[in-house]
Coordinates of C-alpha atoms in Angstrom, one line a residue:
M1 CA 0.0 0.0 0.0
H2 CA 1.0 3.6 -0.5
P3 CA 2.1 5.4 2.6
A4 CA -1.0 7.7 2.5
V5 CA -3.4 4.6 2.5
V6 CA -1.4 3.0 5.3
A7 CA -1.6 6.3 7.3
L8 CA -5.3 6.4 6.8
L9 CA -5.8 2.8 8.0
H10 CA -3.7 3.4 11.0
S11 CA -5.6 6.6 11.9
L12 CA -9.0 4.9 11.8
S13 CA -10.7 3.4 14.9
Q14 CA -12.0 0.4 12.9
G15 CA -15.5 1.4 14.0
Q16 CA -14.9 2.2 17.6
A17 CA -15.4 5.9 17.1
I18 CA -18.7 5.4 15.3
L19 CA -21.4 6.2 17.8
A20 CA -24.4 4.0 18.0
G21 CA -26.8 6.9 17.4
E22 CA -29.2 5.5 19.9
S23 CA -32.2 7.7 20.4
T24 CA -35.0 7.5 23.0
D25 CA -37.4 10.3 22.4
Q26 CA -39.1 12.0 25.3
A27 CA -42.9 11.8 25.3
D28 CA -43.7 14.6 27.8
T29 CA -45.6 17.7 27.0
V30 CA -42.6 20.0 27.3
S31 CA -40.6 18.1 24.7
Q32 CA -43.5 17.9 22.3
I33 CA -44.1 21.7 22.4
A34 CA -40.3 22.3 21.9
R35 CA -40.1 19.8 19.1
I36 CA -43.1 21.3 17.2
Y37 CA -41.5 24.8 17.6
E38 CA -38.2 23.5 16.2
I39 CA -39.9 21.9 13.3
A40 CA -41.6 25.2 12.4
R41 CA -38.4 27.2 12.9
N42 CA -36.3 25.0 10.8
A43 CA -38.8 25.2 8.0
L44 CA -37.9 29.0 7.6
E45 CA -34.4 28.1 6.5
Y46 CA -33.1 25.8 3.9
R47 CA -30.6 23.5 5.6
A48 CA -29.3 20.0 5.2
E49 CA -30.6 17.6 7.9
H50 CA -27.2 16.9 9.4
L51 CA -26.7 20.7 9.9
V52 CA -30.0 21.4 11.9
R53 CA -28.7 20.6 15.3
R54 CA -25.5 22.7 14.8
A55 CA -27.7 25.7 13.7
A56 CA -30.0 25.1 16.8
I57 CA -26.9 25.3 19.1
E58 CA -25.9 28.5 17.4
R59 CA -29.4 30.1 17.8
I60 CA -29.5 29.0 21.5
L61 CA -26.1 30.5 22.2
K62 CA -26.9 33.8 20.4
R63 CA -30.1 34.2 22.4
Q64 CA -28.8 33.1 25.8
M65 CA -25.7 35.3 25.5
V66 CA -28.0 38.4 25.6
F67 CA -28.8 37.4 29.3
D68 CA -25.5 35.9 30.5
Q69 CA -22.3 35.0 28.9
S70 CA -20.8 32.9 31.6
A71 CA -19.7 29.4 30.5
P72 CA -21.5 27.4 33.2
Y73 CA -24.8 29.2 32.5
L74 CA -24.6 28.8 28.7
T75 CA -23.7 25.1 29.1
A76 CA -26.7 24.5 31.4
Q77 CA -29.1 26.3 29.1
L78 CA -27.8 24.6 26.1
K79 CA -28.0 21.1 27.7
Q80 CA -31.6 21.8 28.8
E81 CA -32.9 23.2 25.5
L82 CA -31.3 20.5 23.3
Q83 CA -32.9 17.9 25.6
W84 CA -36.3 19.6 25.4
A85 CA -36.3 19.7 21.6
R86 CA -35.0 16.1 21.3
Y87 CA -31.9 17.2 19.5
I88 CA -30.1 14.8 22.0
S89 CA -31.2 11.4 23.3
Y90 CA -30.9 10.3 26.9
A91 CA -28.0 8.0 25.9
E92 CA -26.2 10.9 24.3
L93 CA -27.0 13.2 27.3
E94 CA -25.1 10.8 29.6
R95 CA -22.2 10.1 27.2
V96 CA -21.5 13.9 26.3
N97 CA -18.6 15.4 28.2
W98 CA -20.5 18.7 29.3
A99 CA -17.4 19.8 31.3
K100 CA -15.5 19.9 27.9
I101 CA -18.3 21.9 26.3
E102 CA -18.1 24.4 29.2
Q103 CA -14.3 24.6 28.6
V104 CA -15.0 25.3 24.8
I105 CA -17.3 28.2 25.6
A106 CA -15.0 29.6 28.4
K107 CA -12.0 29.4 26.1
H108 CA -13.6 31.4 23.3
A109 CA -15.6 33.9 25.3
S110 CA -12.5 35.7 26.5
E111 CA -11.0 35.9 23.0
P112 CA -11.3 39.1 21.0
T113 CA -12.8 38.8 17.5
P114 CA -13.8 41.3 14.8
D115 CA -17.0 39.3 14.2
H116 CA -19.0 38.0 17.1
A117 CA -21.6 36.2 15.0
W118 CA -18.8 34.2 13.2
L119 CA -17.3 33.2 16.5
V120 CA -20.6 32.0 17.9
G121 CA -20.9 29.9 14.7
L122 CA -17.5 28.4 15.2
I123 CA -18.3 27.7 18.8
S124 CA -21.5 25.9 17.8
A125 CA -19.5 23.8 15.3
E126 CA -17.0 22.8 18.1
I127 CA -19.8 22.0 20.5
E128 CA -21.6 19.8 17.8
D129 CA -18.2 18.1 17.3
A130 CA -17.9 17.4 21.0
I131 CA -21.5 16.1 21.2
N132 CA -21.0 13.8 18.2
P133 CA -17.3 13.1 17.9
N134 CA -16.2 10.9 15.0
P135 CA -12.6 11.4 14.1
D136 CA -12.9 8.8 11.4
Y137 CA -14.9 11.1 9.3
S138 CA -12.3 13.9 9.4
R139 CA -9.5 11.4 8.6
F140 CA -11.2 10.6 5.3
T141 CA -11.5 14.4 4.5
Y142 CA -7.8 14.8 4.9
F143 CA -7.2 11.7 2.8
A144 CA -9.5 13.2 0.1
F145 CA -7.6 16.5 0.2
H146 CA -4.3 14.8 -0.3
S147 CA -5.7 12.6 -3.1
L148 CA -7.1 15.6 -5.0
R149 CA -4.0 17.7 -4.3
Q150 CA -2.1 15.5 -6.6
I151 CA -4.3 16.0 -9.7
I152 CA -5.5 19.6 -9.4
K153 CA -3.0 22.2 -10.6
A154 CA -3.3 26.0 -10.3
D155 CA -1.0 29.0 -10.4
E156 CA -2.4 30.1 -7.0
P157 CA -0.4 30.6 -3.8
D158 CA -3.4 29.8 -1.6
L159 CA -4.3 26.6 -3.4
D160 CA -3.9 24.4 -0.4
L161 CA -6.3 26.6 1.6
L162 CA -8.9 26.8 -1.2
L163 CA -8.7 23.1 -1.9
F164 CA -9.3 22.1 1.8
V165 CA -12.3 24.5 1.9
A166 CA -13.8 23.0 -1.3
V167 CA -13.1 19.4 -0.1
D168 CA -14.6 20.2 3.3
K169 CA -17.6 21.8 1.8
L170 CA -18.3 19.1 -0.8
Y171 CA -16.8 15.9 0.6
A172 CA -17.7 16.5 4.3
Q173 CA -20.8 18.5 3.4
S174 CA -19.7 21.1 6.0
D175 CA -21.3 24.5 6.2
E176 CA -19.4 27.7 6.8
Q177 CA -19.4 27.4 10.6
Q178 CA -18.0 23.9 10.4
I179 CA -15.4 24.8 7.8
S180 CA -14.3 27.7 10.1
F181 CA -13.9 25.1 13.0
H182 CA -12.0 22.6 10.9
L183 CA -9.6 25.5 9.8
Y184 CA -9.2 26.4 13.5
Q185 CA -8.3 22.8 14.4
L186 CA -5.6 22.7 11.8
I187 CA -4.2 26.1 12.6
S188 CA -4.3 25.4 16.4
S189 CA -2.1 22.3 15.9
Q190 CA 0.4 24.6 14.1
A191 CA 0.2 28.0 15.6
P192 CA -1.9 27.8 18.8
G193 CA -0.8 31.3 20.0
N194 CA -3.0 33.3 17.7
A195 CA -5.2 30.6 16.2
L196 CA -8.6 32.3 16.3
A197 CA -7.5 35.6 14.5
E198 CA -5.5 33.5 11.9
T199 CA -8.5 31.3 11.4
Y200 CA -10.7 34.3 10.7
R201 CA -8.3 35.7 8.3
Q202 CA -7.8 32.4 6.4
F203 CA -11.5 31.6 6.2
H204 CA -12.4 35.1 4.8
L205 CA -9.4 34.9 2.5
A206 CA -10.6 31.7 1.0
R207 CA -14.2 32.8 0.8
S208 CA -13.4 36.0 -1.0
N209 CA -11.0 34.3 -3.6
P210 CA -12.6 34.2 -7.1
L211 CA -10.9 30.8 -7.7
L212 CA -12.8 29.1 -4.9
N213 CA -16.0 28.4 -6.9
P214 CA -14.3 27.1 -10.1
L215 CA -12.1 25.0 -7.8
T216 CA -15.2 23.7 -6.0
A217 CA -16.7 22.8 -9.4
E218 CA -13.6 20.8 -10.4
V219 CA -13.6 19.0 -7.0
R220 CA -17.2 18.0 -7.5
K221 CA -16.2 16.1 -10.8
H222 CA -13.9 13.6 -9.1
I223 CA -15.2 13.4 -5.5
G224 CA -17.5 10.4 -6.3
P225 CA -14.8 7.7 -5.9
L226 CA -13.6 9.1 -2.6
V227 CA -17.2 9.3 -1.3
L228 CA -17.6 5.6 -2.2
I229 CA -14.3 4.6 -0.3
R230 CA -15.6 6.3 2.8
D231 CA -19.0 4.8 2.6
M232 CA -17.5 1.4 2.3
Y233 CA -15.6 1.9 5.5
F234 CA -18.6 3.1 7.4
A235 CA -20.6 0.1 6.0
Q236 CA -18.2 -2.4 7.7
P237 CA -15.2 -0.8 9.4
A238 CA -13.7 -4.1 10.6
K239 CA -13.5 -5.5 7.1
F240 CA -12.2 -2.3 5.3
G241 CA -8.5 -3.1 5.7
A242 CA -9.0 -6.6 4.2
W243 CA -10.9 -5.3 1.2
L244 CA -7.9 -3.0 0.3
L245 CA -5.7 -6.1 -0.2
D246 CA -8.2 -7.9 -2.5
P247 CA -9.4 -6.2 -5.7
T248 CA -12.2 -8.7 -6.2
A249 CA -13.6 -8.3 -2.7
F250 CA -13.2 -4.5 -2.8
K251 CA -15.1 -4.2 -6.1
T252 CA -17.8 -6.6 -5.0
E253 CA -18.4 -4.7 -1.8
A254 CA -18.1 -1.3 -3.5
S255 CA -20.9 -2.4 -5.9
Q256 CA -23.2 -3.5 -3.0
V257 CA -22.5 -0.2 -1.0
L258 CA -23.1 1.9 -4.1
T259 CA -26.4 0.3 -4.8
K260 CA -27.6 0.9 -1.3
Q261 CA -26.3 4.6 -1.3
L262 CA -28.0 5.3 -4.6
S263 CA -31.3 4.1 -3.2
L264 CA -30.8 6.4 -0.1
L265 CA -29.8 9.3 -2.3
Q266 CA -33.1 9.1 -4.2
G267 CA -34.9 9.7 -1.0
R268 CA -32.7 12.6 0.0
I269 CA -33.4 14.3 -3.4
S270 CA -37.1 14.2 -2.8
T271 CA -36.7 15.5 0.7
A272 CA -34.4 18.3 -0.4
A273 CA -36.9 19.3 -3.1
F274 CA -39.8 19.4 -0.6
R275 CA -37.8 21.3 2.0
S276 CA -36.8 23.9 -0.5
L277 CA -40.4 24.3 -1.8
V278 CA -41.6 24.8 1.9
Y279 CA -38.9 27.5 2.4
I280 CA -39.8 29.3 -0.9
F281 CA -43.5 29.0 -0.1
L282 CA -43.0 30.7 3.3
T283 CA -40.8 33.4 1.7
K284 CA -43.4 33.9 -1.0
M285 CA -46.2 34.3 1.6
I286 CA -44.2 36.9 3.4
L287 CA -43.4 39.0 0.3
G288 CA -46.9 38.5 -1.1
I289 CA -48.7 39.6 2.1
G290 CA -46.1 42.3 2.9
I291 CA -45.4 43.8 -0.5
E292 CA -47.3 42.4 -3.5
V293 CA -50.9 42.5 -2.2
P294 CA -50.8 45.9 -0.6
V295 CA -49.2 47.4 -3.8
E296 CA -51.8 45.7 -6.0
L297 CA -54.6 47.2 -3.9
V298 CA -53.1 50.6 -4.0
L299 CA -52.4 50.7 -7.8
K300 CA -55.3 48.7 -9.1
G301 CA -57.8 48.7 -6.3
R302 CA -58.0 45.0 -6.5
I303 CA -56.0 41.7 -6.3
S304 CA -55.4 39.7 -9.4
Y305 CA -55.8 36.2 -8.1
P306 CA -55.0 34.3 -11.3
I307 CA -51.6 36.1 -11.3
L308 CA -51.1 35.4 -7.7
V309 CA -51.8 31.7 -8.3
V310 CA -49.3 31.7 -11.3
N311 CA -46.6 33.2 -9.1
L312 CA -47.3 30.8 -6.4
L313 CA -47.4 27.7 -8.5
T314 CA -44.4 28.6 -10.8
P315 CA -41.8 27.6 -8.2
V316 CA -43.4 24.2 -7.8
V317 CA -43.5 23.5 -11.5
I318 CA -39.9 24.6 -12.0
M319 CA -38.7 22.4 -9.2
W320 CA -40.7 19.5 -10.5
L321 CA -39.4 19.9 -14.0
L322 CA -35.8 20.3 -13.0
T323 CA -35.7 17.4 -10.6
L324 CA -37.9 15.1 -12.7
N325 CA -35.1 13.9 -14.9
I326 CA -32.3 13.5 -12.5
K327 CA -30.4 10.5 -13.4
L328 CA -28.3 8.7 -10.8
T329 CA -25.2 6.7 -11.6
D330 CA -25.8 3.5 -13.5
G331 CA -24.3 1.1 -16.0
A332 CA -20.8 2.0 -17.3
Q333 CA -20.6 5.0 -15.0
R334 CA -21.0 2.7 -12.0
Q335 CA -18.1 0.5 -13.1
L336 CA -16.0 3.6 -13.9
L337 CA -16.6 4.9 -10.4
I338 CA -15.7 1.5 -8.8
D339 CA -12.6 1.2 -10.9
R340 CA -11.3 4.7 -9.9
S341 CA -12.0 4.0 -6.3
W342 CA -9.8 0.8 -6.5
Q343 CA -7.1 2.8 -8.3
I344 CA -7.0 5.4 -5.5
V345 CA -6.5 2.8 -2.7
S346 CA -4.3 0.4 -4.6
D347 CA -2.1 3.0 -6.3
F348 CA -2.6 6.3 -4.6
A349 CA 0.2 8.1 -6.4
S350 CA -1.0 7.1 -9.9
K351 CA -2.6 9.5 -12.3
P352 CA -6.4 9.2 -12.8
L353 CA -7.8 6.8 -15.5
E354 CA -7.2 9.4 -18.1
N355 CA -4.4 12.0 -18.1
D356 CA -6.8 14.8 -19.3
F357 CA -8.2 14.8 -15.7
V358 CA -5.3 16.9 -14.6
Y359 CA -6.5 20.5 -14.9
S360 CA -5.1 24.0 -14.9
L361 CA -7.8 26.1 -13.3
R362 CA -6.6 29.4 -14.7
Q363 CA -7.9 30.0 -18.2
R364 CA -5.4 31.5 -20.4
T365 CA -7.7 33.8 -22.5
G366 CA -6.7 37.1 -24.0
R367 CA -8.2 40.3 -22.6
L368 CA -10.0 41.2 -25.8
V369 CA -11.6 37.8 -26.1
L370 CA -12.4 37.7 -22.4
S371 CA -14.1 41.1 -22.8
L372 CA -16.2 39.8 -25.7
F373 CA -17.3 36.8 -23.5
Y374 CA -18.3 39.1 -20.6
L375 CA -20.3 41.2 -23.1
L376 CA -22.1 38.2 -24.5
Y377 CA -22.7 37.0 -21.0
A378 CA -24.4 40.3 -20.1
L379 CA -26.4 40.2 -23.4
L380 CA -27.6 36.7 -22.5
F381 CA -29.0 38.0 -19.2
G382 CA -30.7 40.9 -20.8
L383 CA -32.3 38.9 -23.6
V384 CA -33.7 36.3 -21.1
Y385 CA -35.1 38.8 -18.7
W386 CA -36.5 41.0 -21.6
G387 CA -38.2 37.8 -23.0
I388 CA -39.7 37.0 -19.6
Y389 CA -40.9 40.5 -19.1
S390 CA -42.4 40.8 -22.6
G391 CA -44.2 37.5 -22.4
L392 CA -45.7 38.1 -18.9
S393 CA -46.6 41.8 -19.6
A394 CA -48.6 40.5 -22.7
I395 CA -50.9 38.4 -20.4
G396 CA -51.6 41.1 -17.9
F397 CA -48.6 41.0 -15.4
S398 CA -47.8 44.3 -13.9
F399 CA -44.1 45.3 -13.4
L400 CA -44.2 44.2 -9.8
N401 CA -45.8 40.9 -10.7
V402 CA -42.9 40.2 -13.2
V403 CA -40.3 41.2 -10.6
V404 CA -41.9 38.7 -8.1
F405 CA -42.1 36.0 -10.7
I406 CA -38.4 36.4 -11.7
F407 CA -37.5 36.7 -8.0
F408 CA -38.9 33.3 -7.1
A409 CA -38.0 31.6 -10.4
G410 CA -34.4 32.6 -9.6
I411 CA -34.6 31.2 -6.1
V412 CA -36.1 27.9 -7.1
S413 CA -33.8 27.5 -10.1
F414 CA -30.8 28.0 -7.8
F415 CA -32.1 25.4 -5.3
A416 CA -33.0 22.9 -8.2
V417 CA -29.5 23.2 -9.6
F418 CA -28.0 22.8 -6.2
I419 CA -30.1 19.6 -5.6
R420 CA -29.0 18.4 -9.1
Q421 CA -25.4 18.9 -8.2
N422 CA -25.7 17.1 -5.0
S423 CA -27.4 14.2 -6.8
Q424 CA -24.1 13.8 -8.8
V425 CA -22.1 12.9 -5.8
Y426 CA -21.7 9.3 -7.0
Q427 CA -20.5 10.3 -10.5
Y428 CA -17.0 10.4 -11.9
R429 CA -16.3 12.5 -15.0
R430 CA -13.2 11.6 -17.0
H431 CA -13.6 14.3 -19.6
H432 CA -13.9 18.0 -19.1
T433 CA -16.0 19.0 -22.2
G434 CA -16.9 22.5 -21.1
K435 CA -20.3 22.1 -23.0
T436 CA -23.5 23.7 -21.8
G437 CA -27.0 22.6 -23.0
L438 CA -29.7 25.0 -24.2
L439 CA -31.6 24.6 -20.9
D440 CA -28.6 25.3 -18.8
L441 CA -28.0 28.3 -20.9
L442 CA -31.5 29.8 -20.4
L443 CA -31.5 28.9 -16.7
L444 CA -28.1 30.6 -16.0
P445 CA -29.5 34.1 -15.5
F446 CA -32.0 32.7 -13.0
V447 CA -29.5 30.6 -11.2
V448 CA -27.1 33.5 -10.8
L449 CA -30.0 35.7 -9.6
G450 CA -31.2 32.9 -7.2
S451 CA -27.7 32.6 -5.7
W452 CA -27.6 36.4 -4.9
V453 CA -31.1 36.4 -3.7
S454 CA -30.8 33.4 -1.4
K455 CA -27.7 34.9 0.2
G456 CA -29.6 38.2 0.7
V457 CA -32.7 36.5 2.0
S458 CA -30.7 34.5 4.5
R459 CA -29.5 37.8 5.9
L460 CA -32.8 39.6 5.7
N461 CA -35.0 36.7 6.9
F462 CA -37.4 38.8 9.0
L463 CA -39.6 35.9 9.9
A464 CA -36.6 34.0 11.2
F465 CA -35.5 37.1 13.2
F466 CA -39.1 37.3 14.6
F467 CA -38.9 33.7 15.7
D468 CA -35.4 33.9 17.2
F469 CA -35.6 37.2 19.1
I470 CA -39.3 37.9 19.8
L471 CA -41.1 34.5 19.8
E472 CA -38.4 32.0 21.0
A473 CA -37.5 33.7 24.3
P474 CA -41.0 33.7 25.7
I475 CA -41.7 30.1 24.5
K476 CA -38.6 28.8 26.1
L477 CA -39.5 30.6 29.3
L478 CA -43.0 28.9 29.1
L479 CA -41.3 25.6 28.6
K480 CA -39.1 26.2 31.6
V481 CA -42.2 26.9 33.8
L482 CA -43.9 23.8 32.4
D483 CA -40.9 21.7 33.0
G484 CA -40.7 22.8 36.6
W485 CA -44.3 22.2 37.1
A486 CA -44.1 18.7 35.7
Q487 CA -41.1 18.0 38.1
F488 CA -43.1 19.3 41.0
L489 CA -46.1 17.1 40.2
S490 CA -43.8 14.1 39.9
F491 CA -42.3 14.9 43.3
K492 CA -45.7 15.2 44.8
R493 CA -46.9 12.0 43.3
D494 CA -43.8 10.1 44.6
E495 CA -44.4 11.8 48.0
V496 CA -48.0 10.5 48.2
V497 CA -47.5 7.1 46.7
G498 CA -44.1 6.4 48.2

């Protein structure tokens, strides 16, 4: 075996670090109310399922820090609220080292930072890692980074940083808070003295680098075999080492694991599409009730219900059309994926199956030609939006109606493309054709708009703000009273019955 593969095997726990995930839900009234609230709150933001608890930890910390920033207080409140909302089971409650979590909060609370919100996000990721520690998962992330570092070339001094962020985002499915924490872990191990400030600098350096998105797109094209290798380990950790010595056993097991994962992926695609539609529907209701309906009443003196219905149903239709024909890995693509997986673990230092897989990310295009491309790019946007405006105006849409239509068409197009990209996690592309279909070309203006809008809406989500800072505090206070009342009744019952 290559030293990198041997190092990976030696670093893995052979399954001992994989937690059982035992969950015993509470059935009392307090936890039921808390759980219903959390379901309603989570519907307001589009977030992958594995990130929900981390986001809840961040929300709890932000709210509780308004009242008291001491580590013991925050830890106690966090423990109680996670238990109420069933984000943590009784088994996990006993297993978690709450003293360590208190130390995490105390350690960062005294550190100066230019961005308090960013720091709270990092703390939430570190606490989530303490609640559900699985070092095996991060070992594979580092392994994927070193594998891809051999085949991705770029004339960029910060390539290692950018590649790590791209791999952490795609391979580990980390959000920005977790990426910040993982960078903090690496930097702390090398320069512990000023780790937080350096992490903040490195994270924002990577996020603002224009090469990050093109690099992430390249990583996506050959992440599939590495994901399959990791899935094989977590399927049967104790047998993983033996499979690496036997190509027949490896490929047989890889085929079985891939079949199971593709079946699970199909369900995740449907769930993601539904969650995004719920998020868009709630956003549409807010915008419609707050802006569109009042303006229509002022300008026209009436509400055009057919137009409102069209604007409401269009996101559903677009999402359905764009996710209807998602094709998962099959046939020759499956075999290619398995072969590349075996090549990585059996001959780590070798080039991919085809030499044209080694890319230079910087395009060498003359300034004149590049200026022409940008001009055509802007012209494409103008033509698409003009065509939509002309068509909708002809059937009675006002300017505001058209703006709302394009607004939500952009958001849903962005989410649909995002879902389609995630569905390609088990694909392996040998060729970089650079071709774009007609549908992709027409959707591009909407996807770009949707990307901008989704980032802006996440910052200006007034309903989420209302939940977090106006509604959540009294609800949690009520839960605290109810929990105390329930404990009092239990005590009195035991006192009487004996």
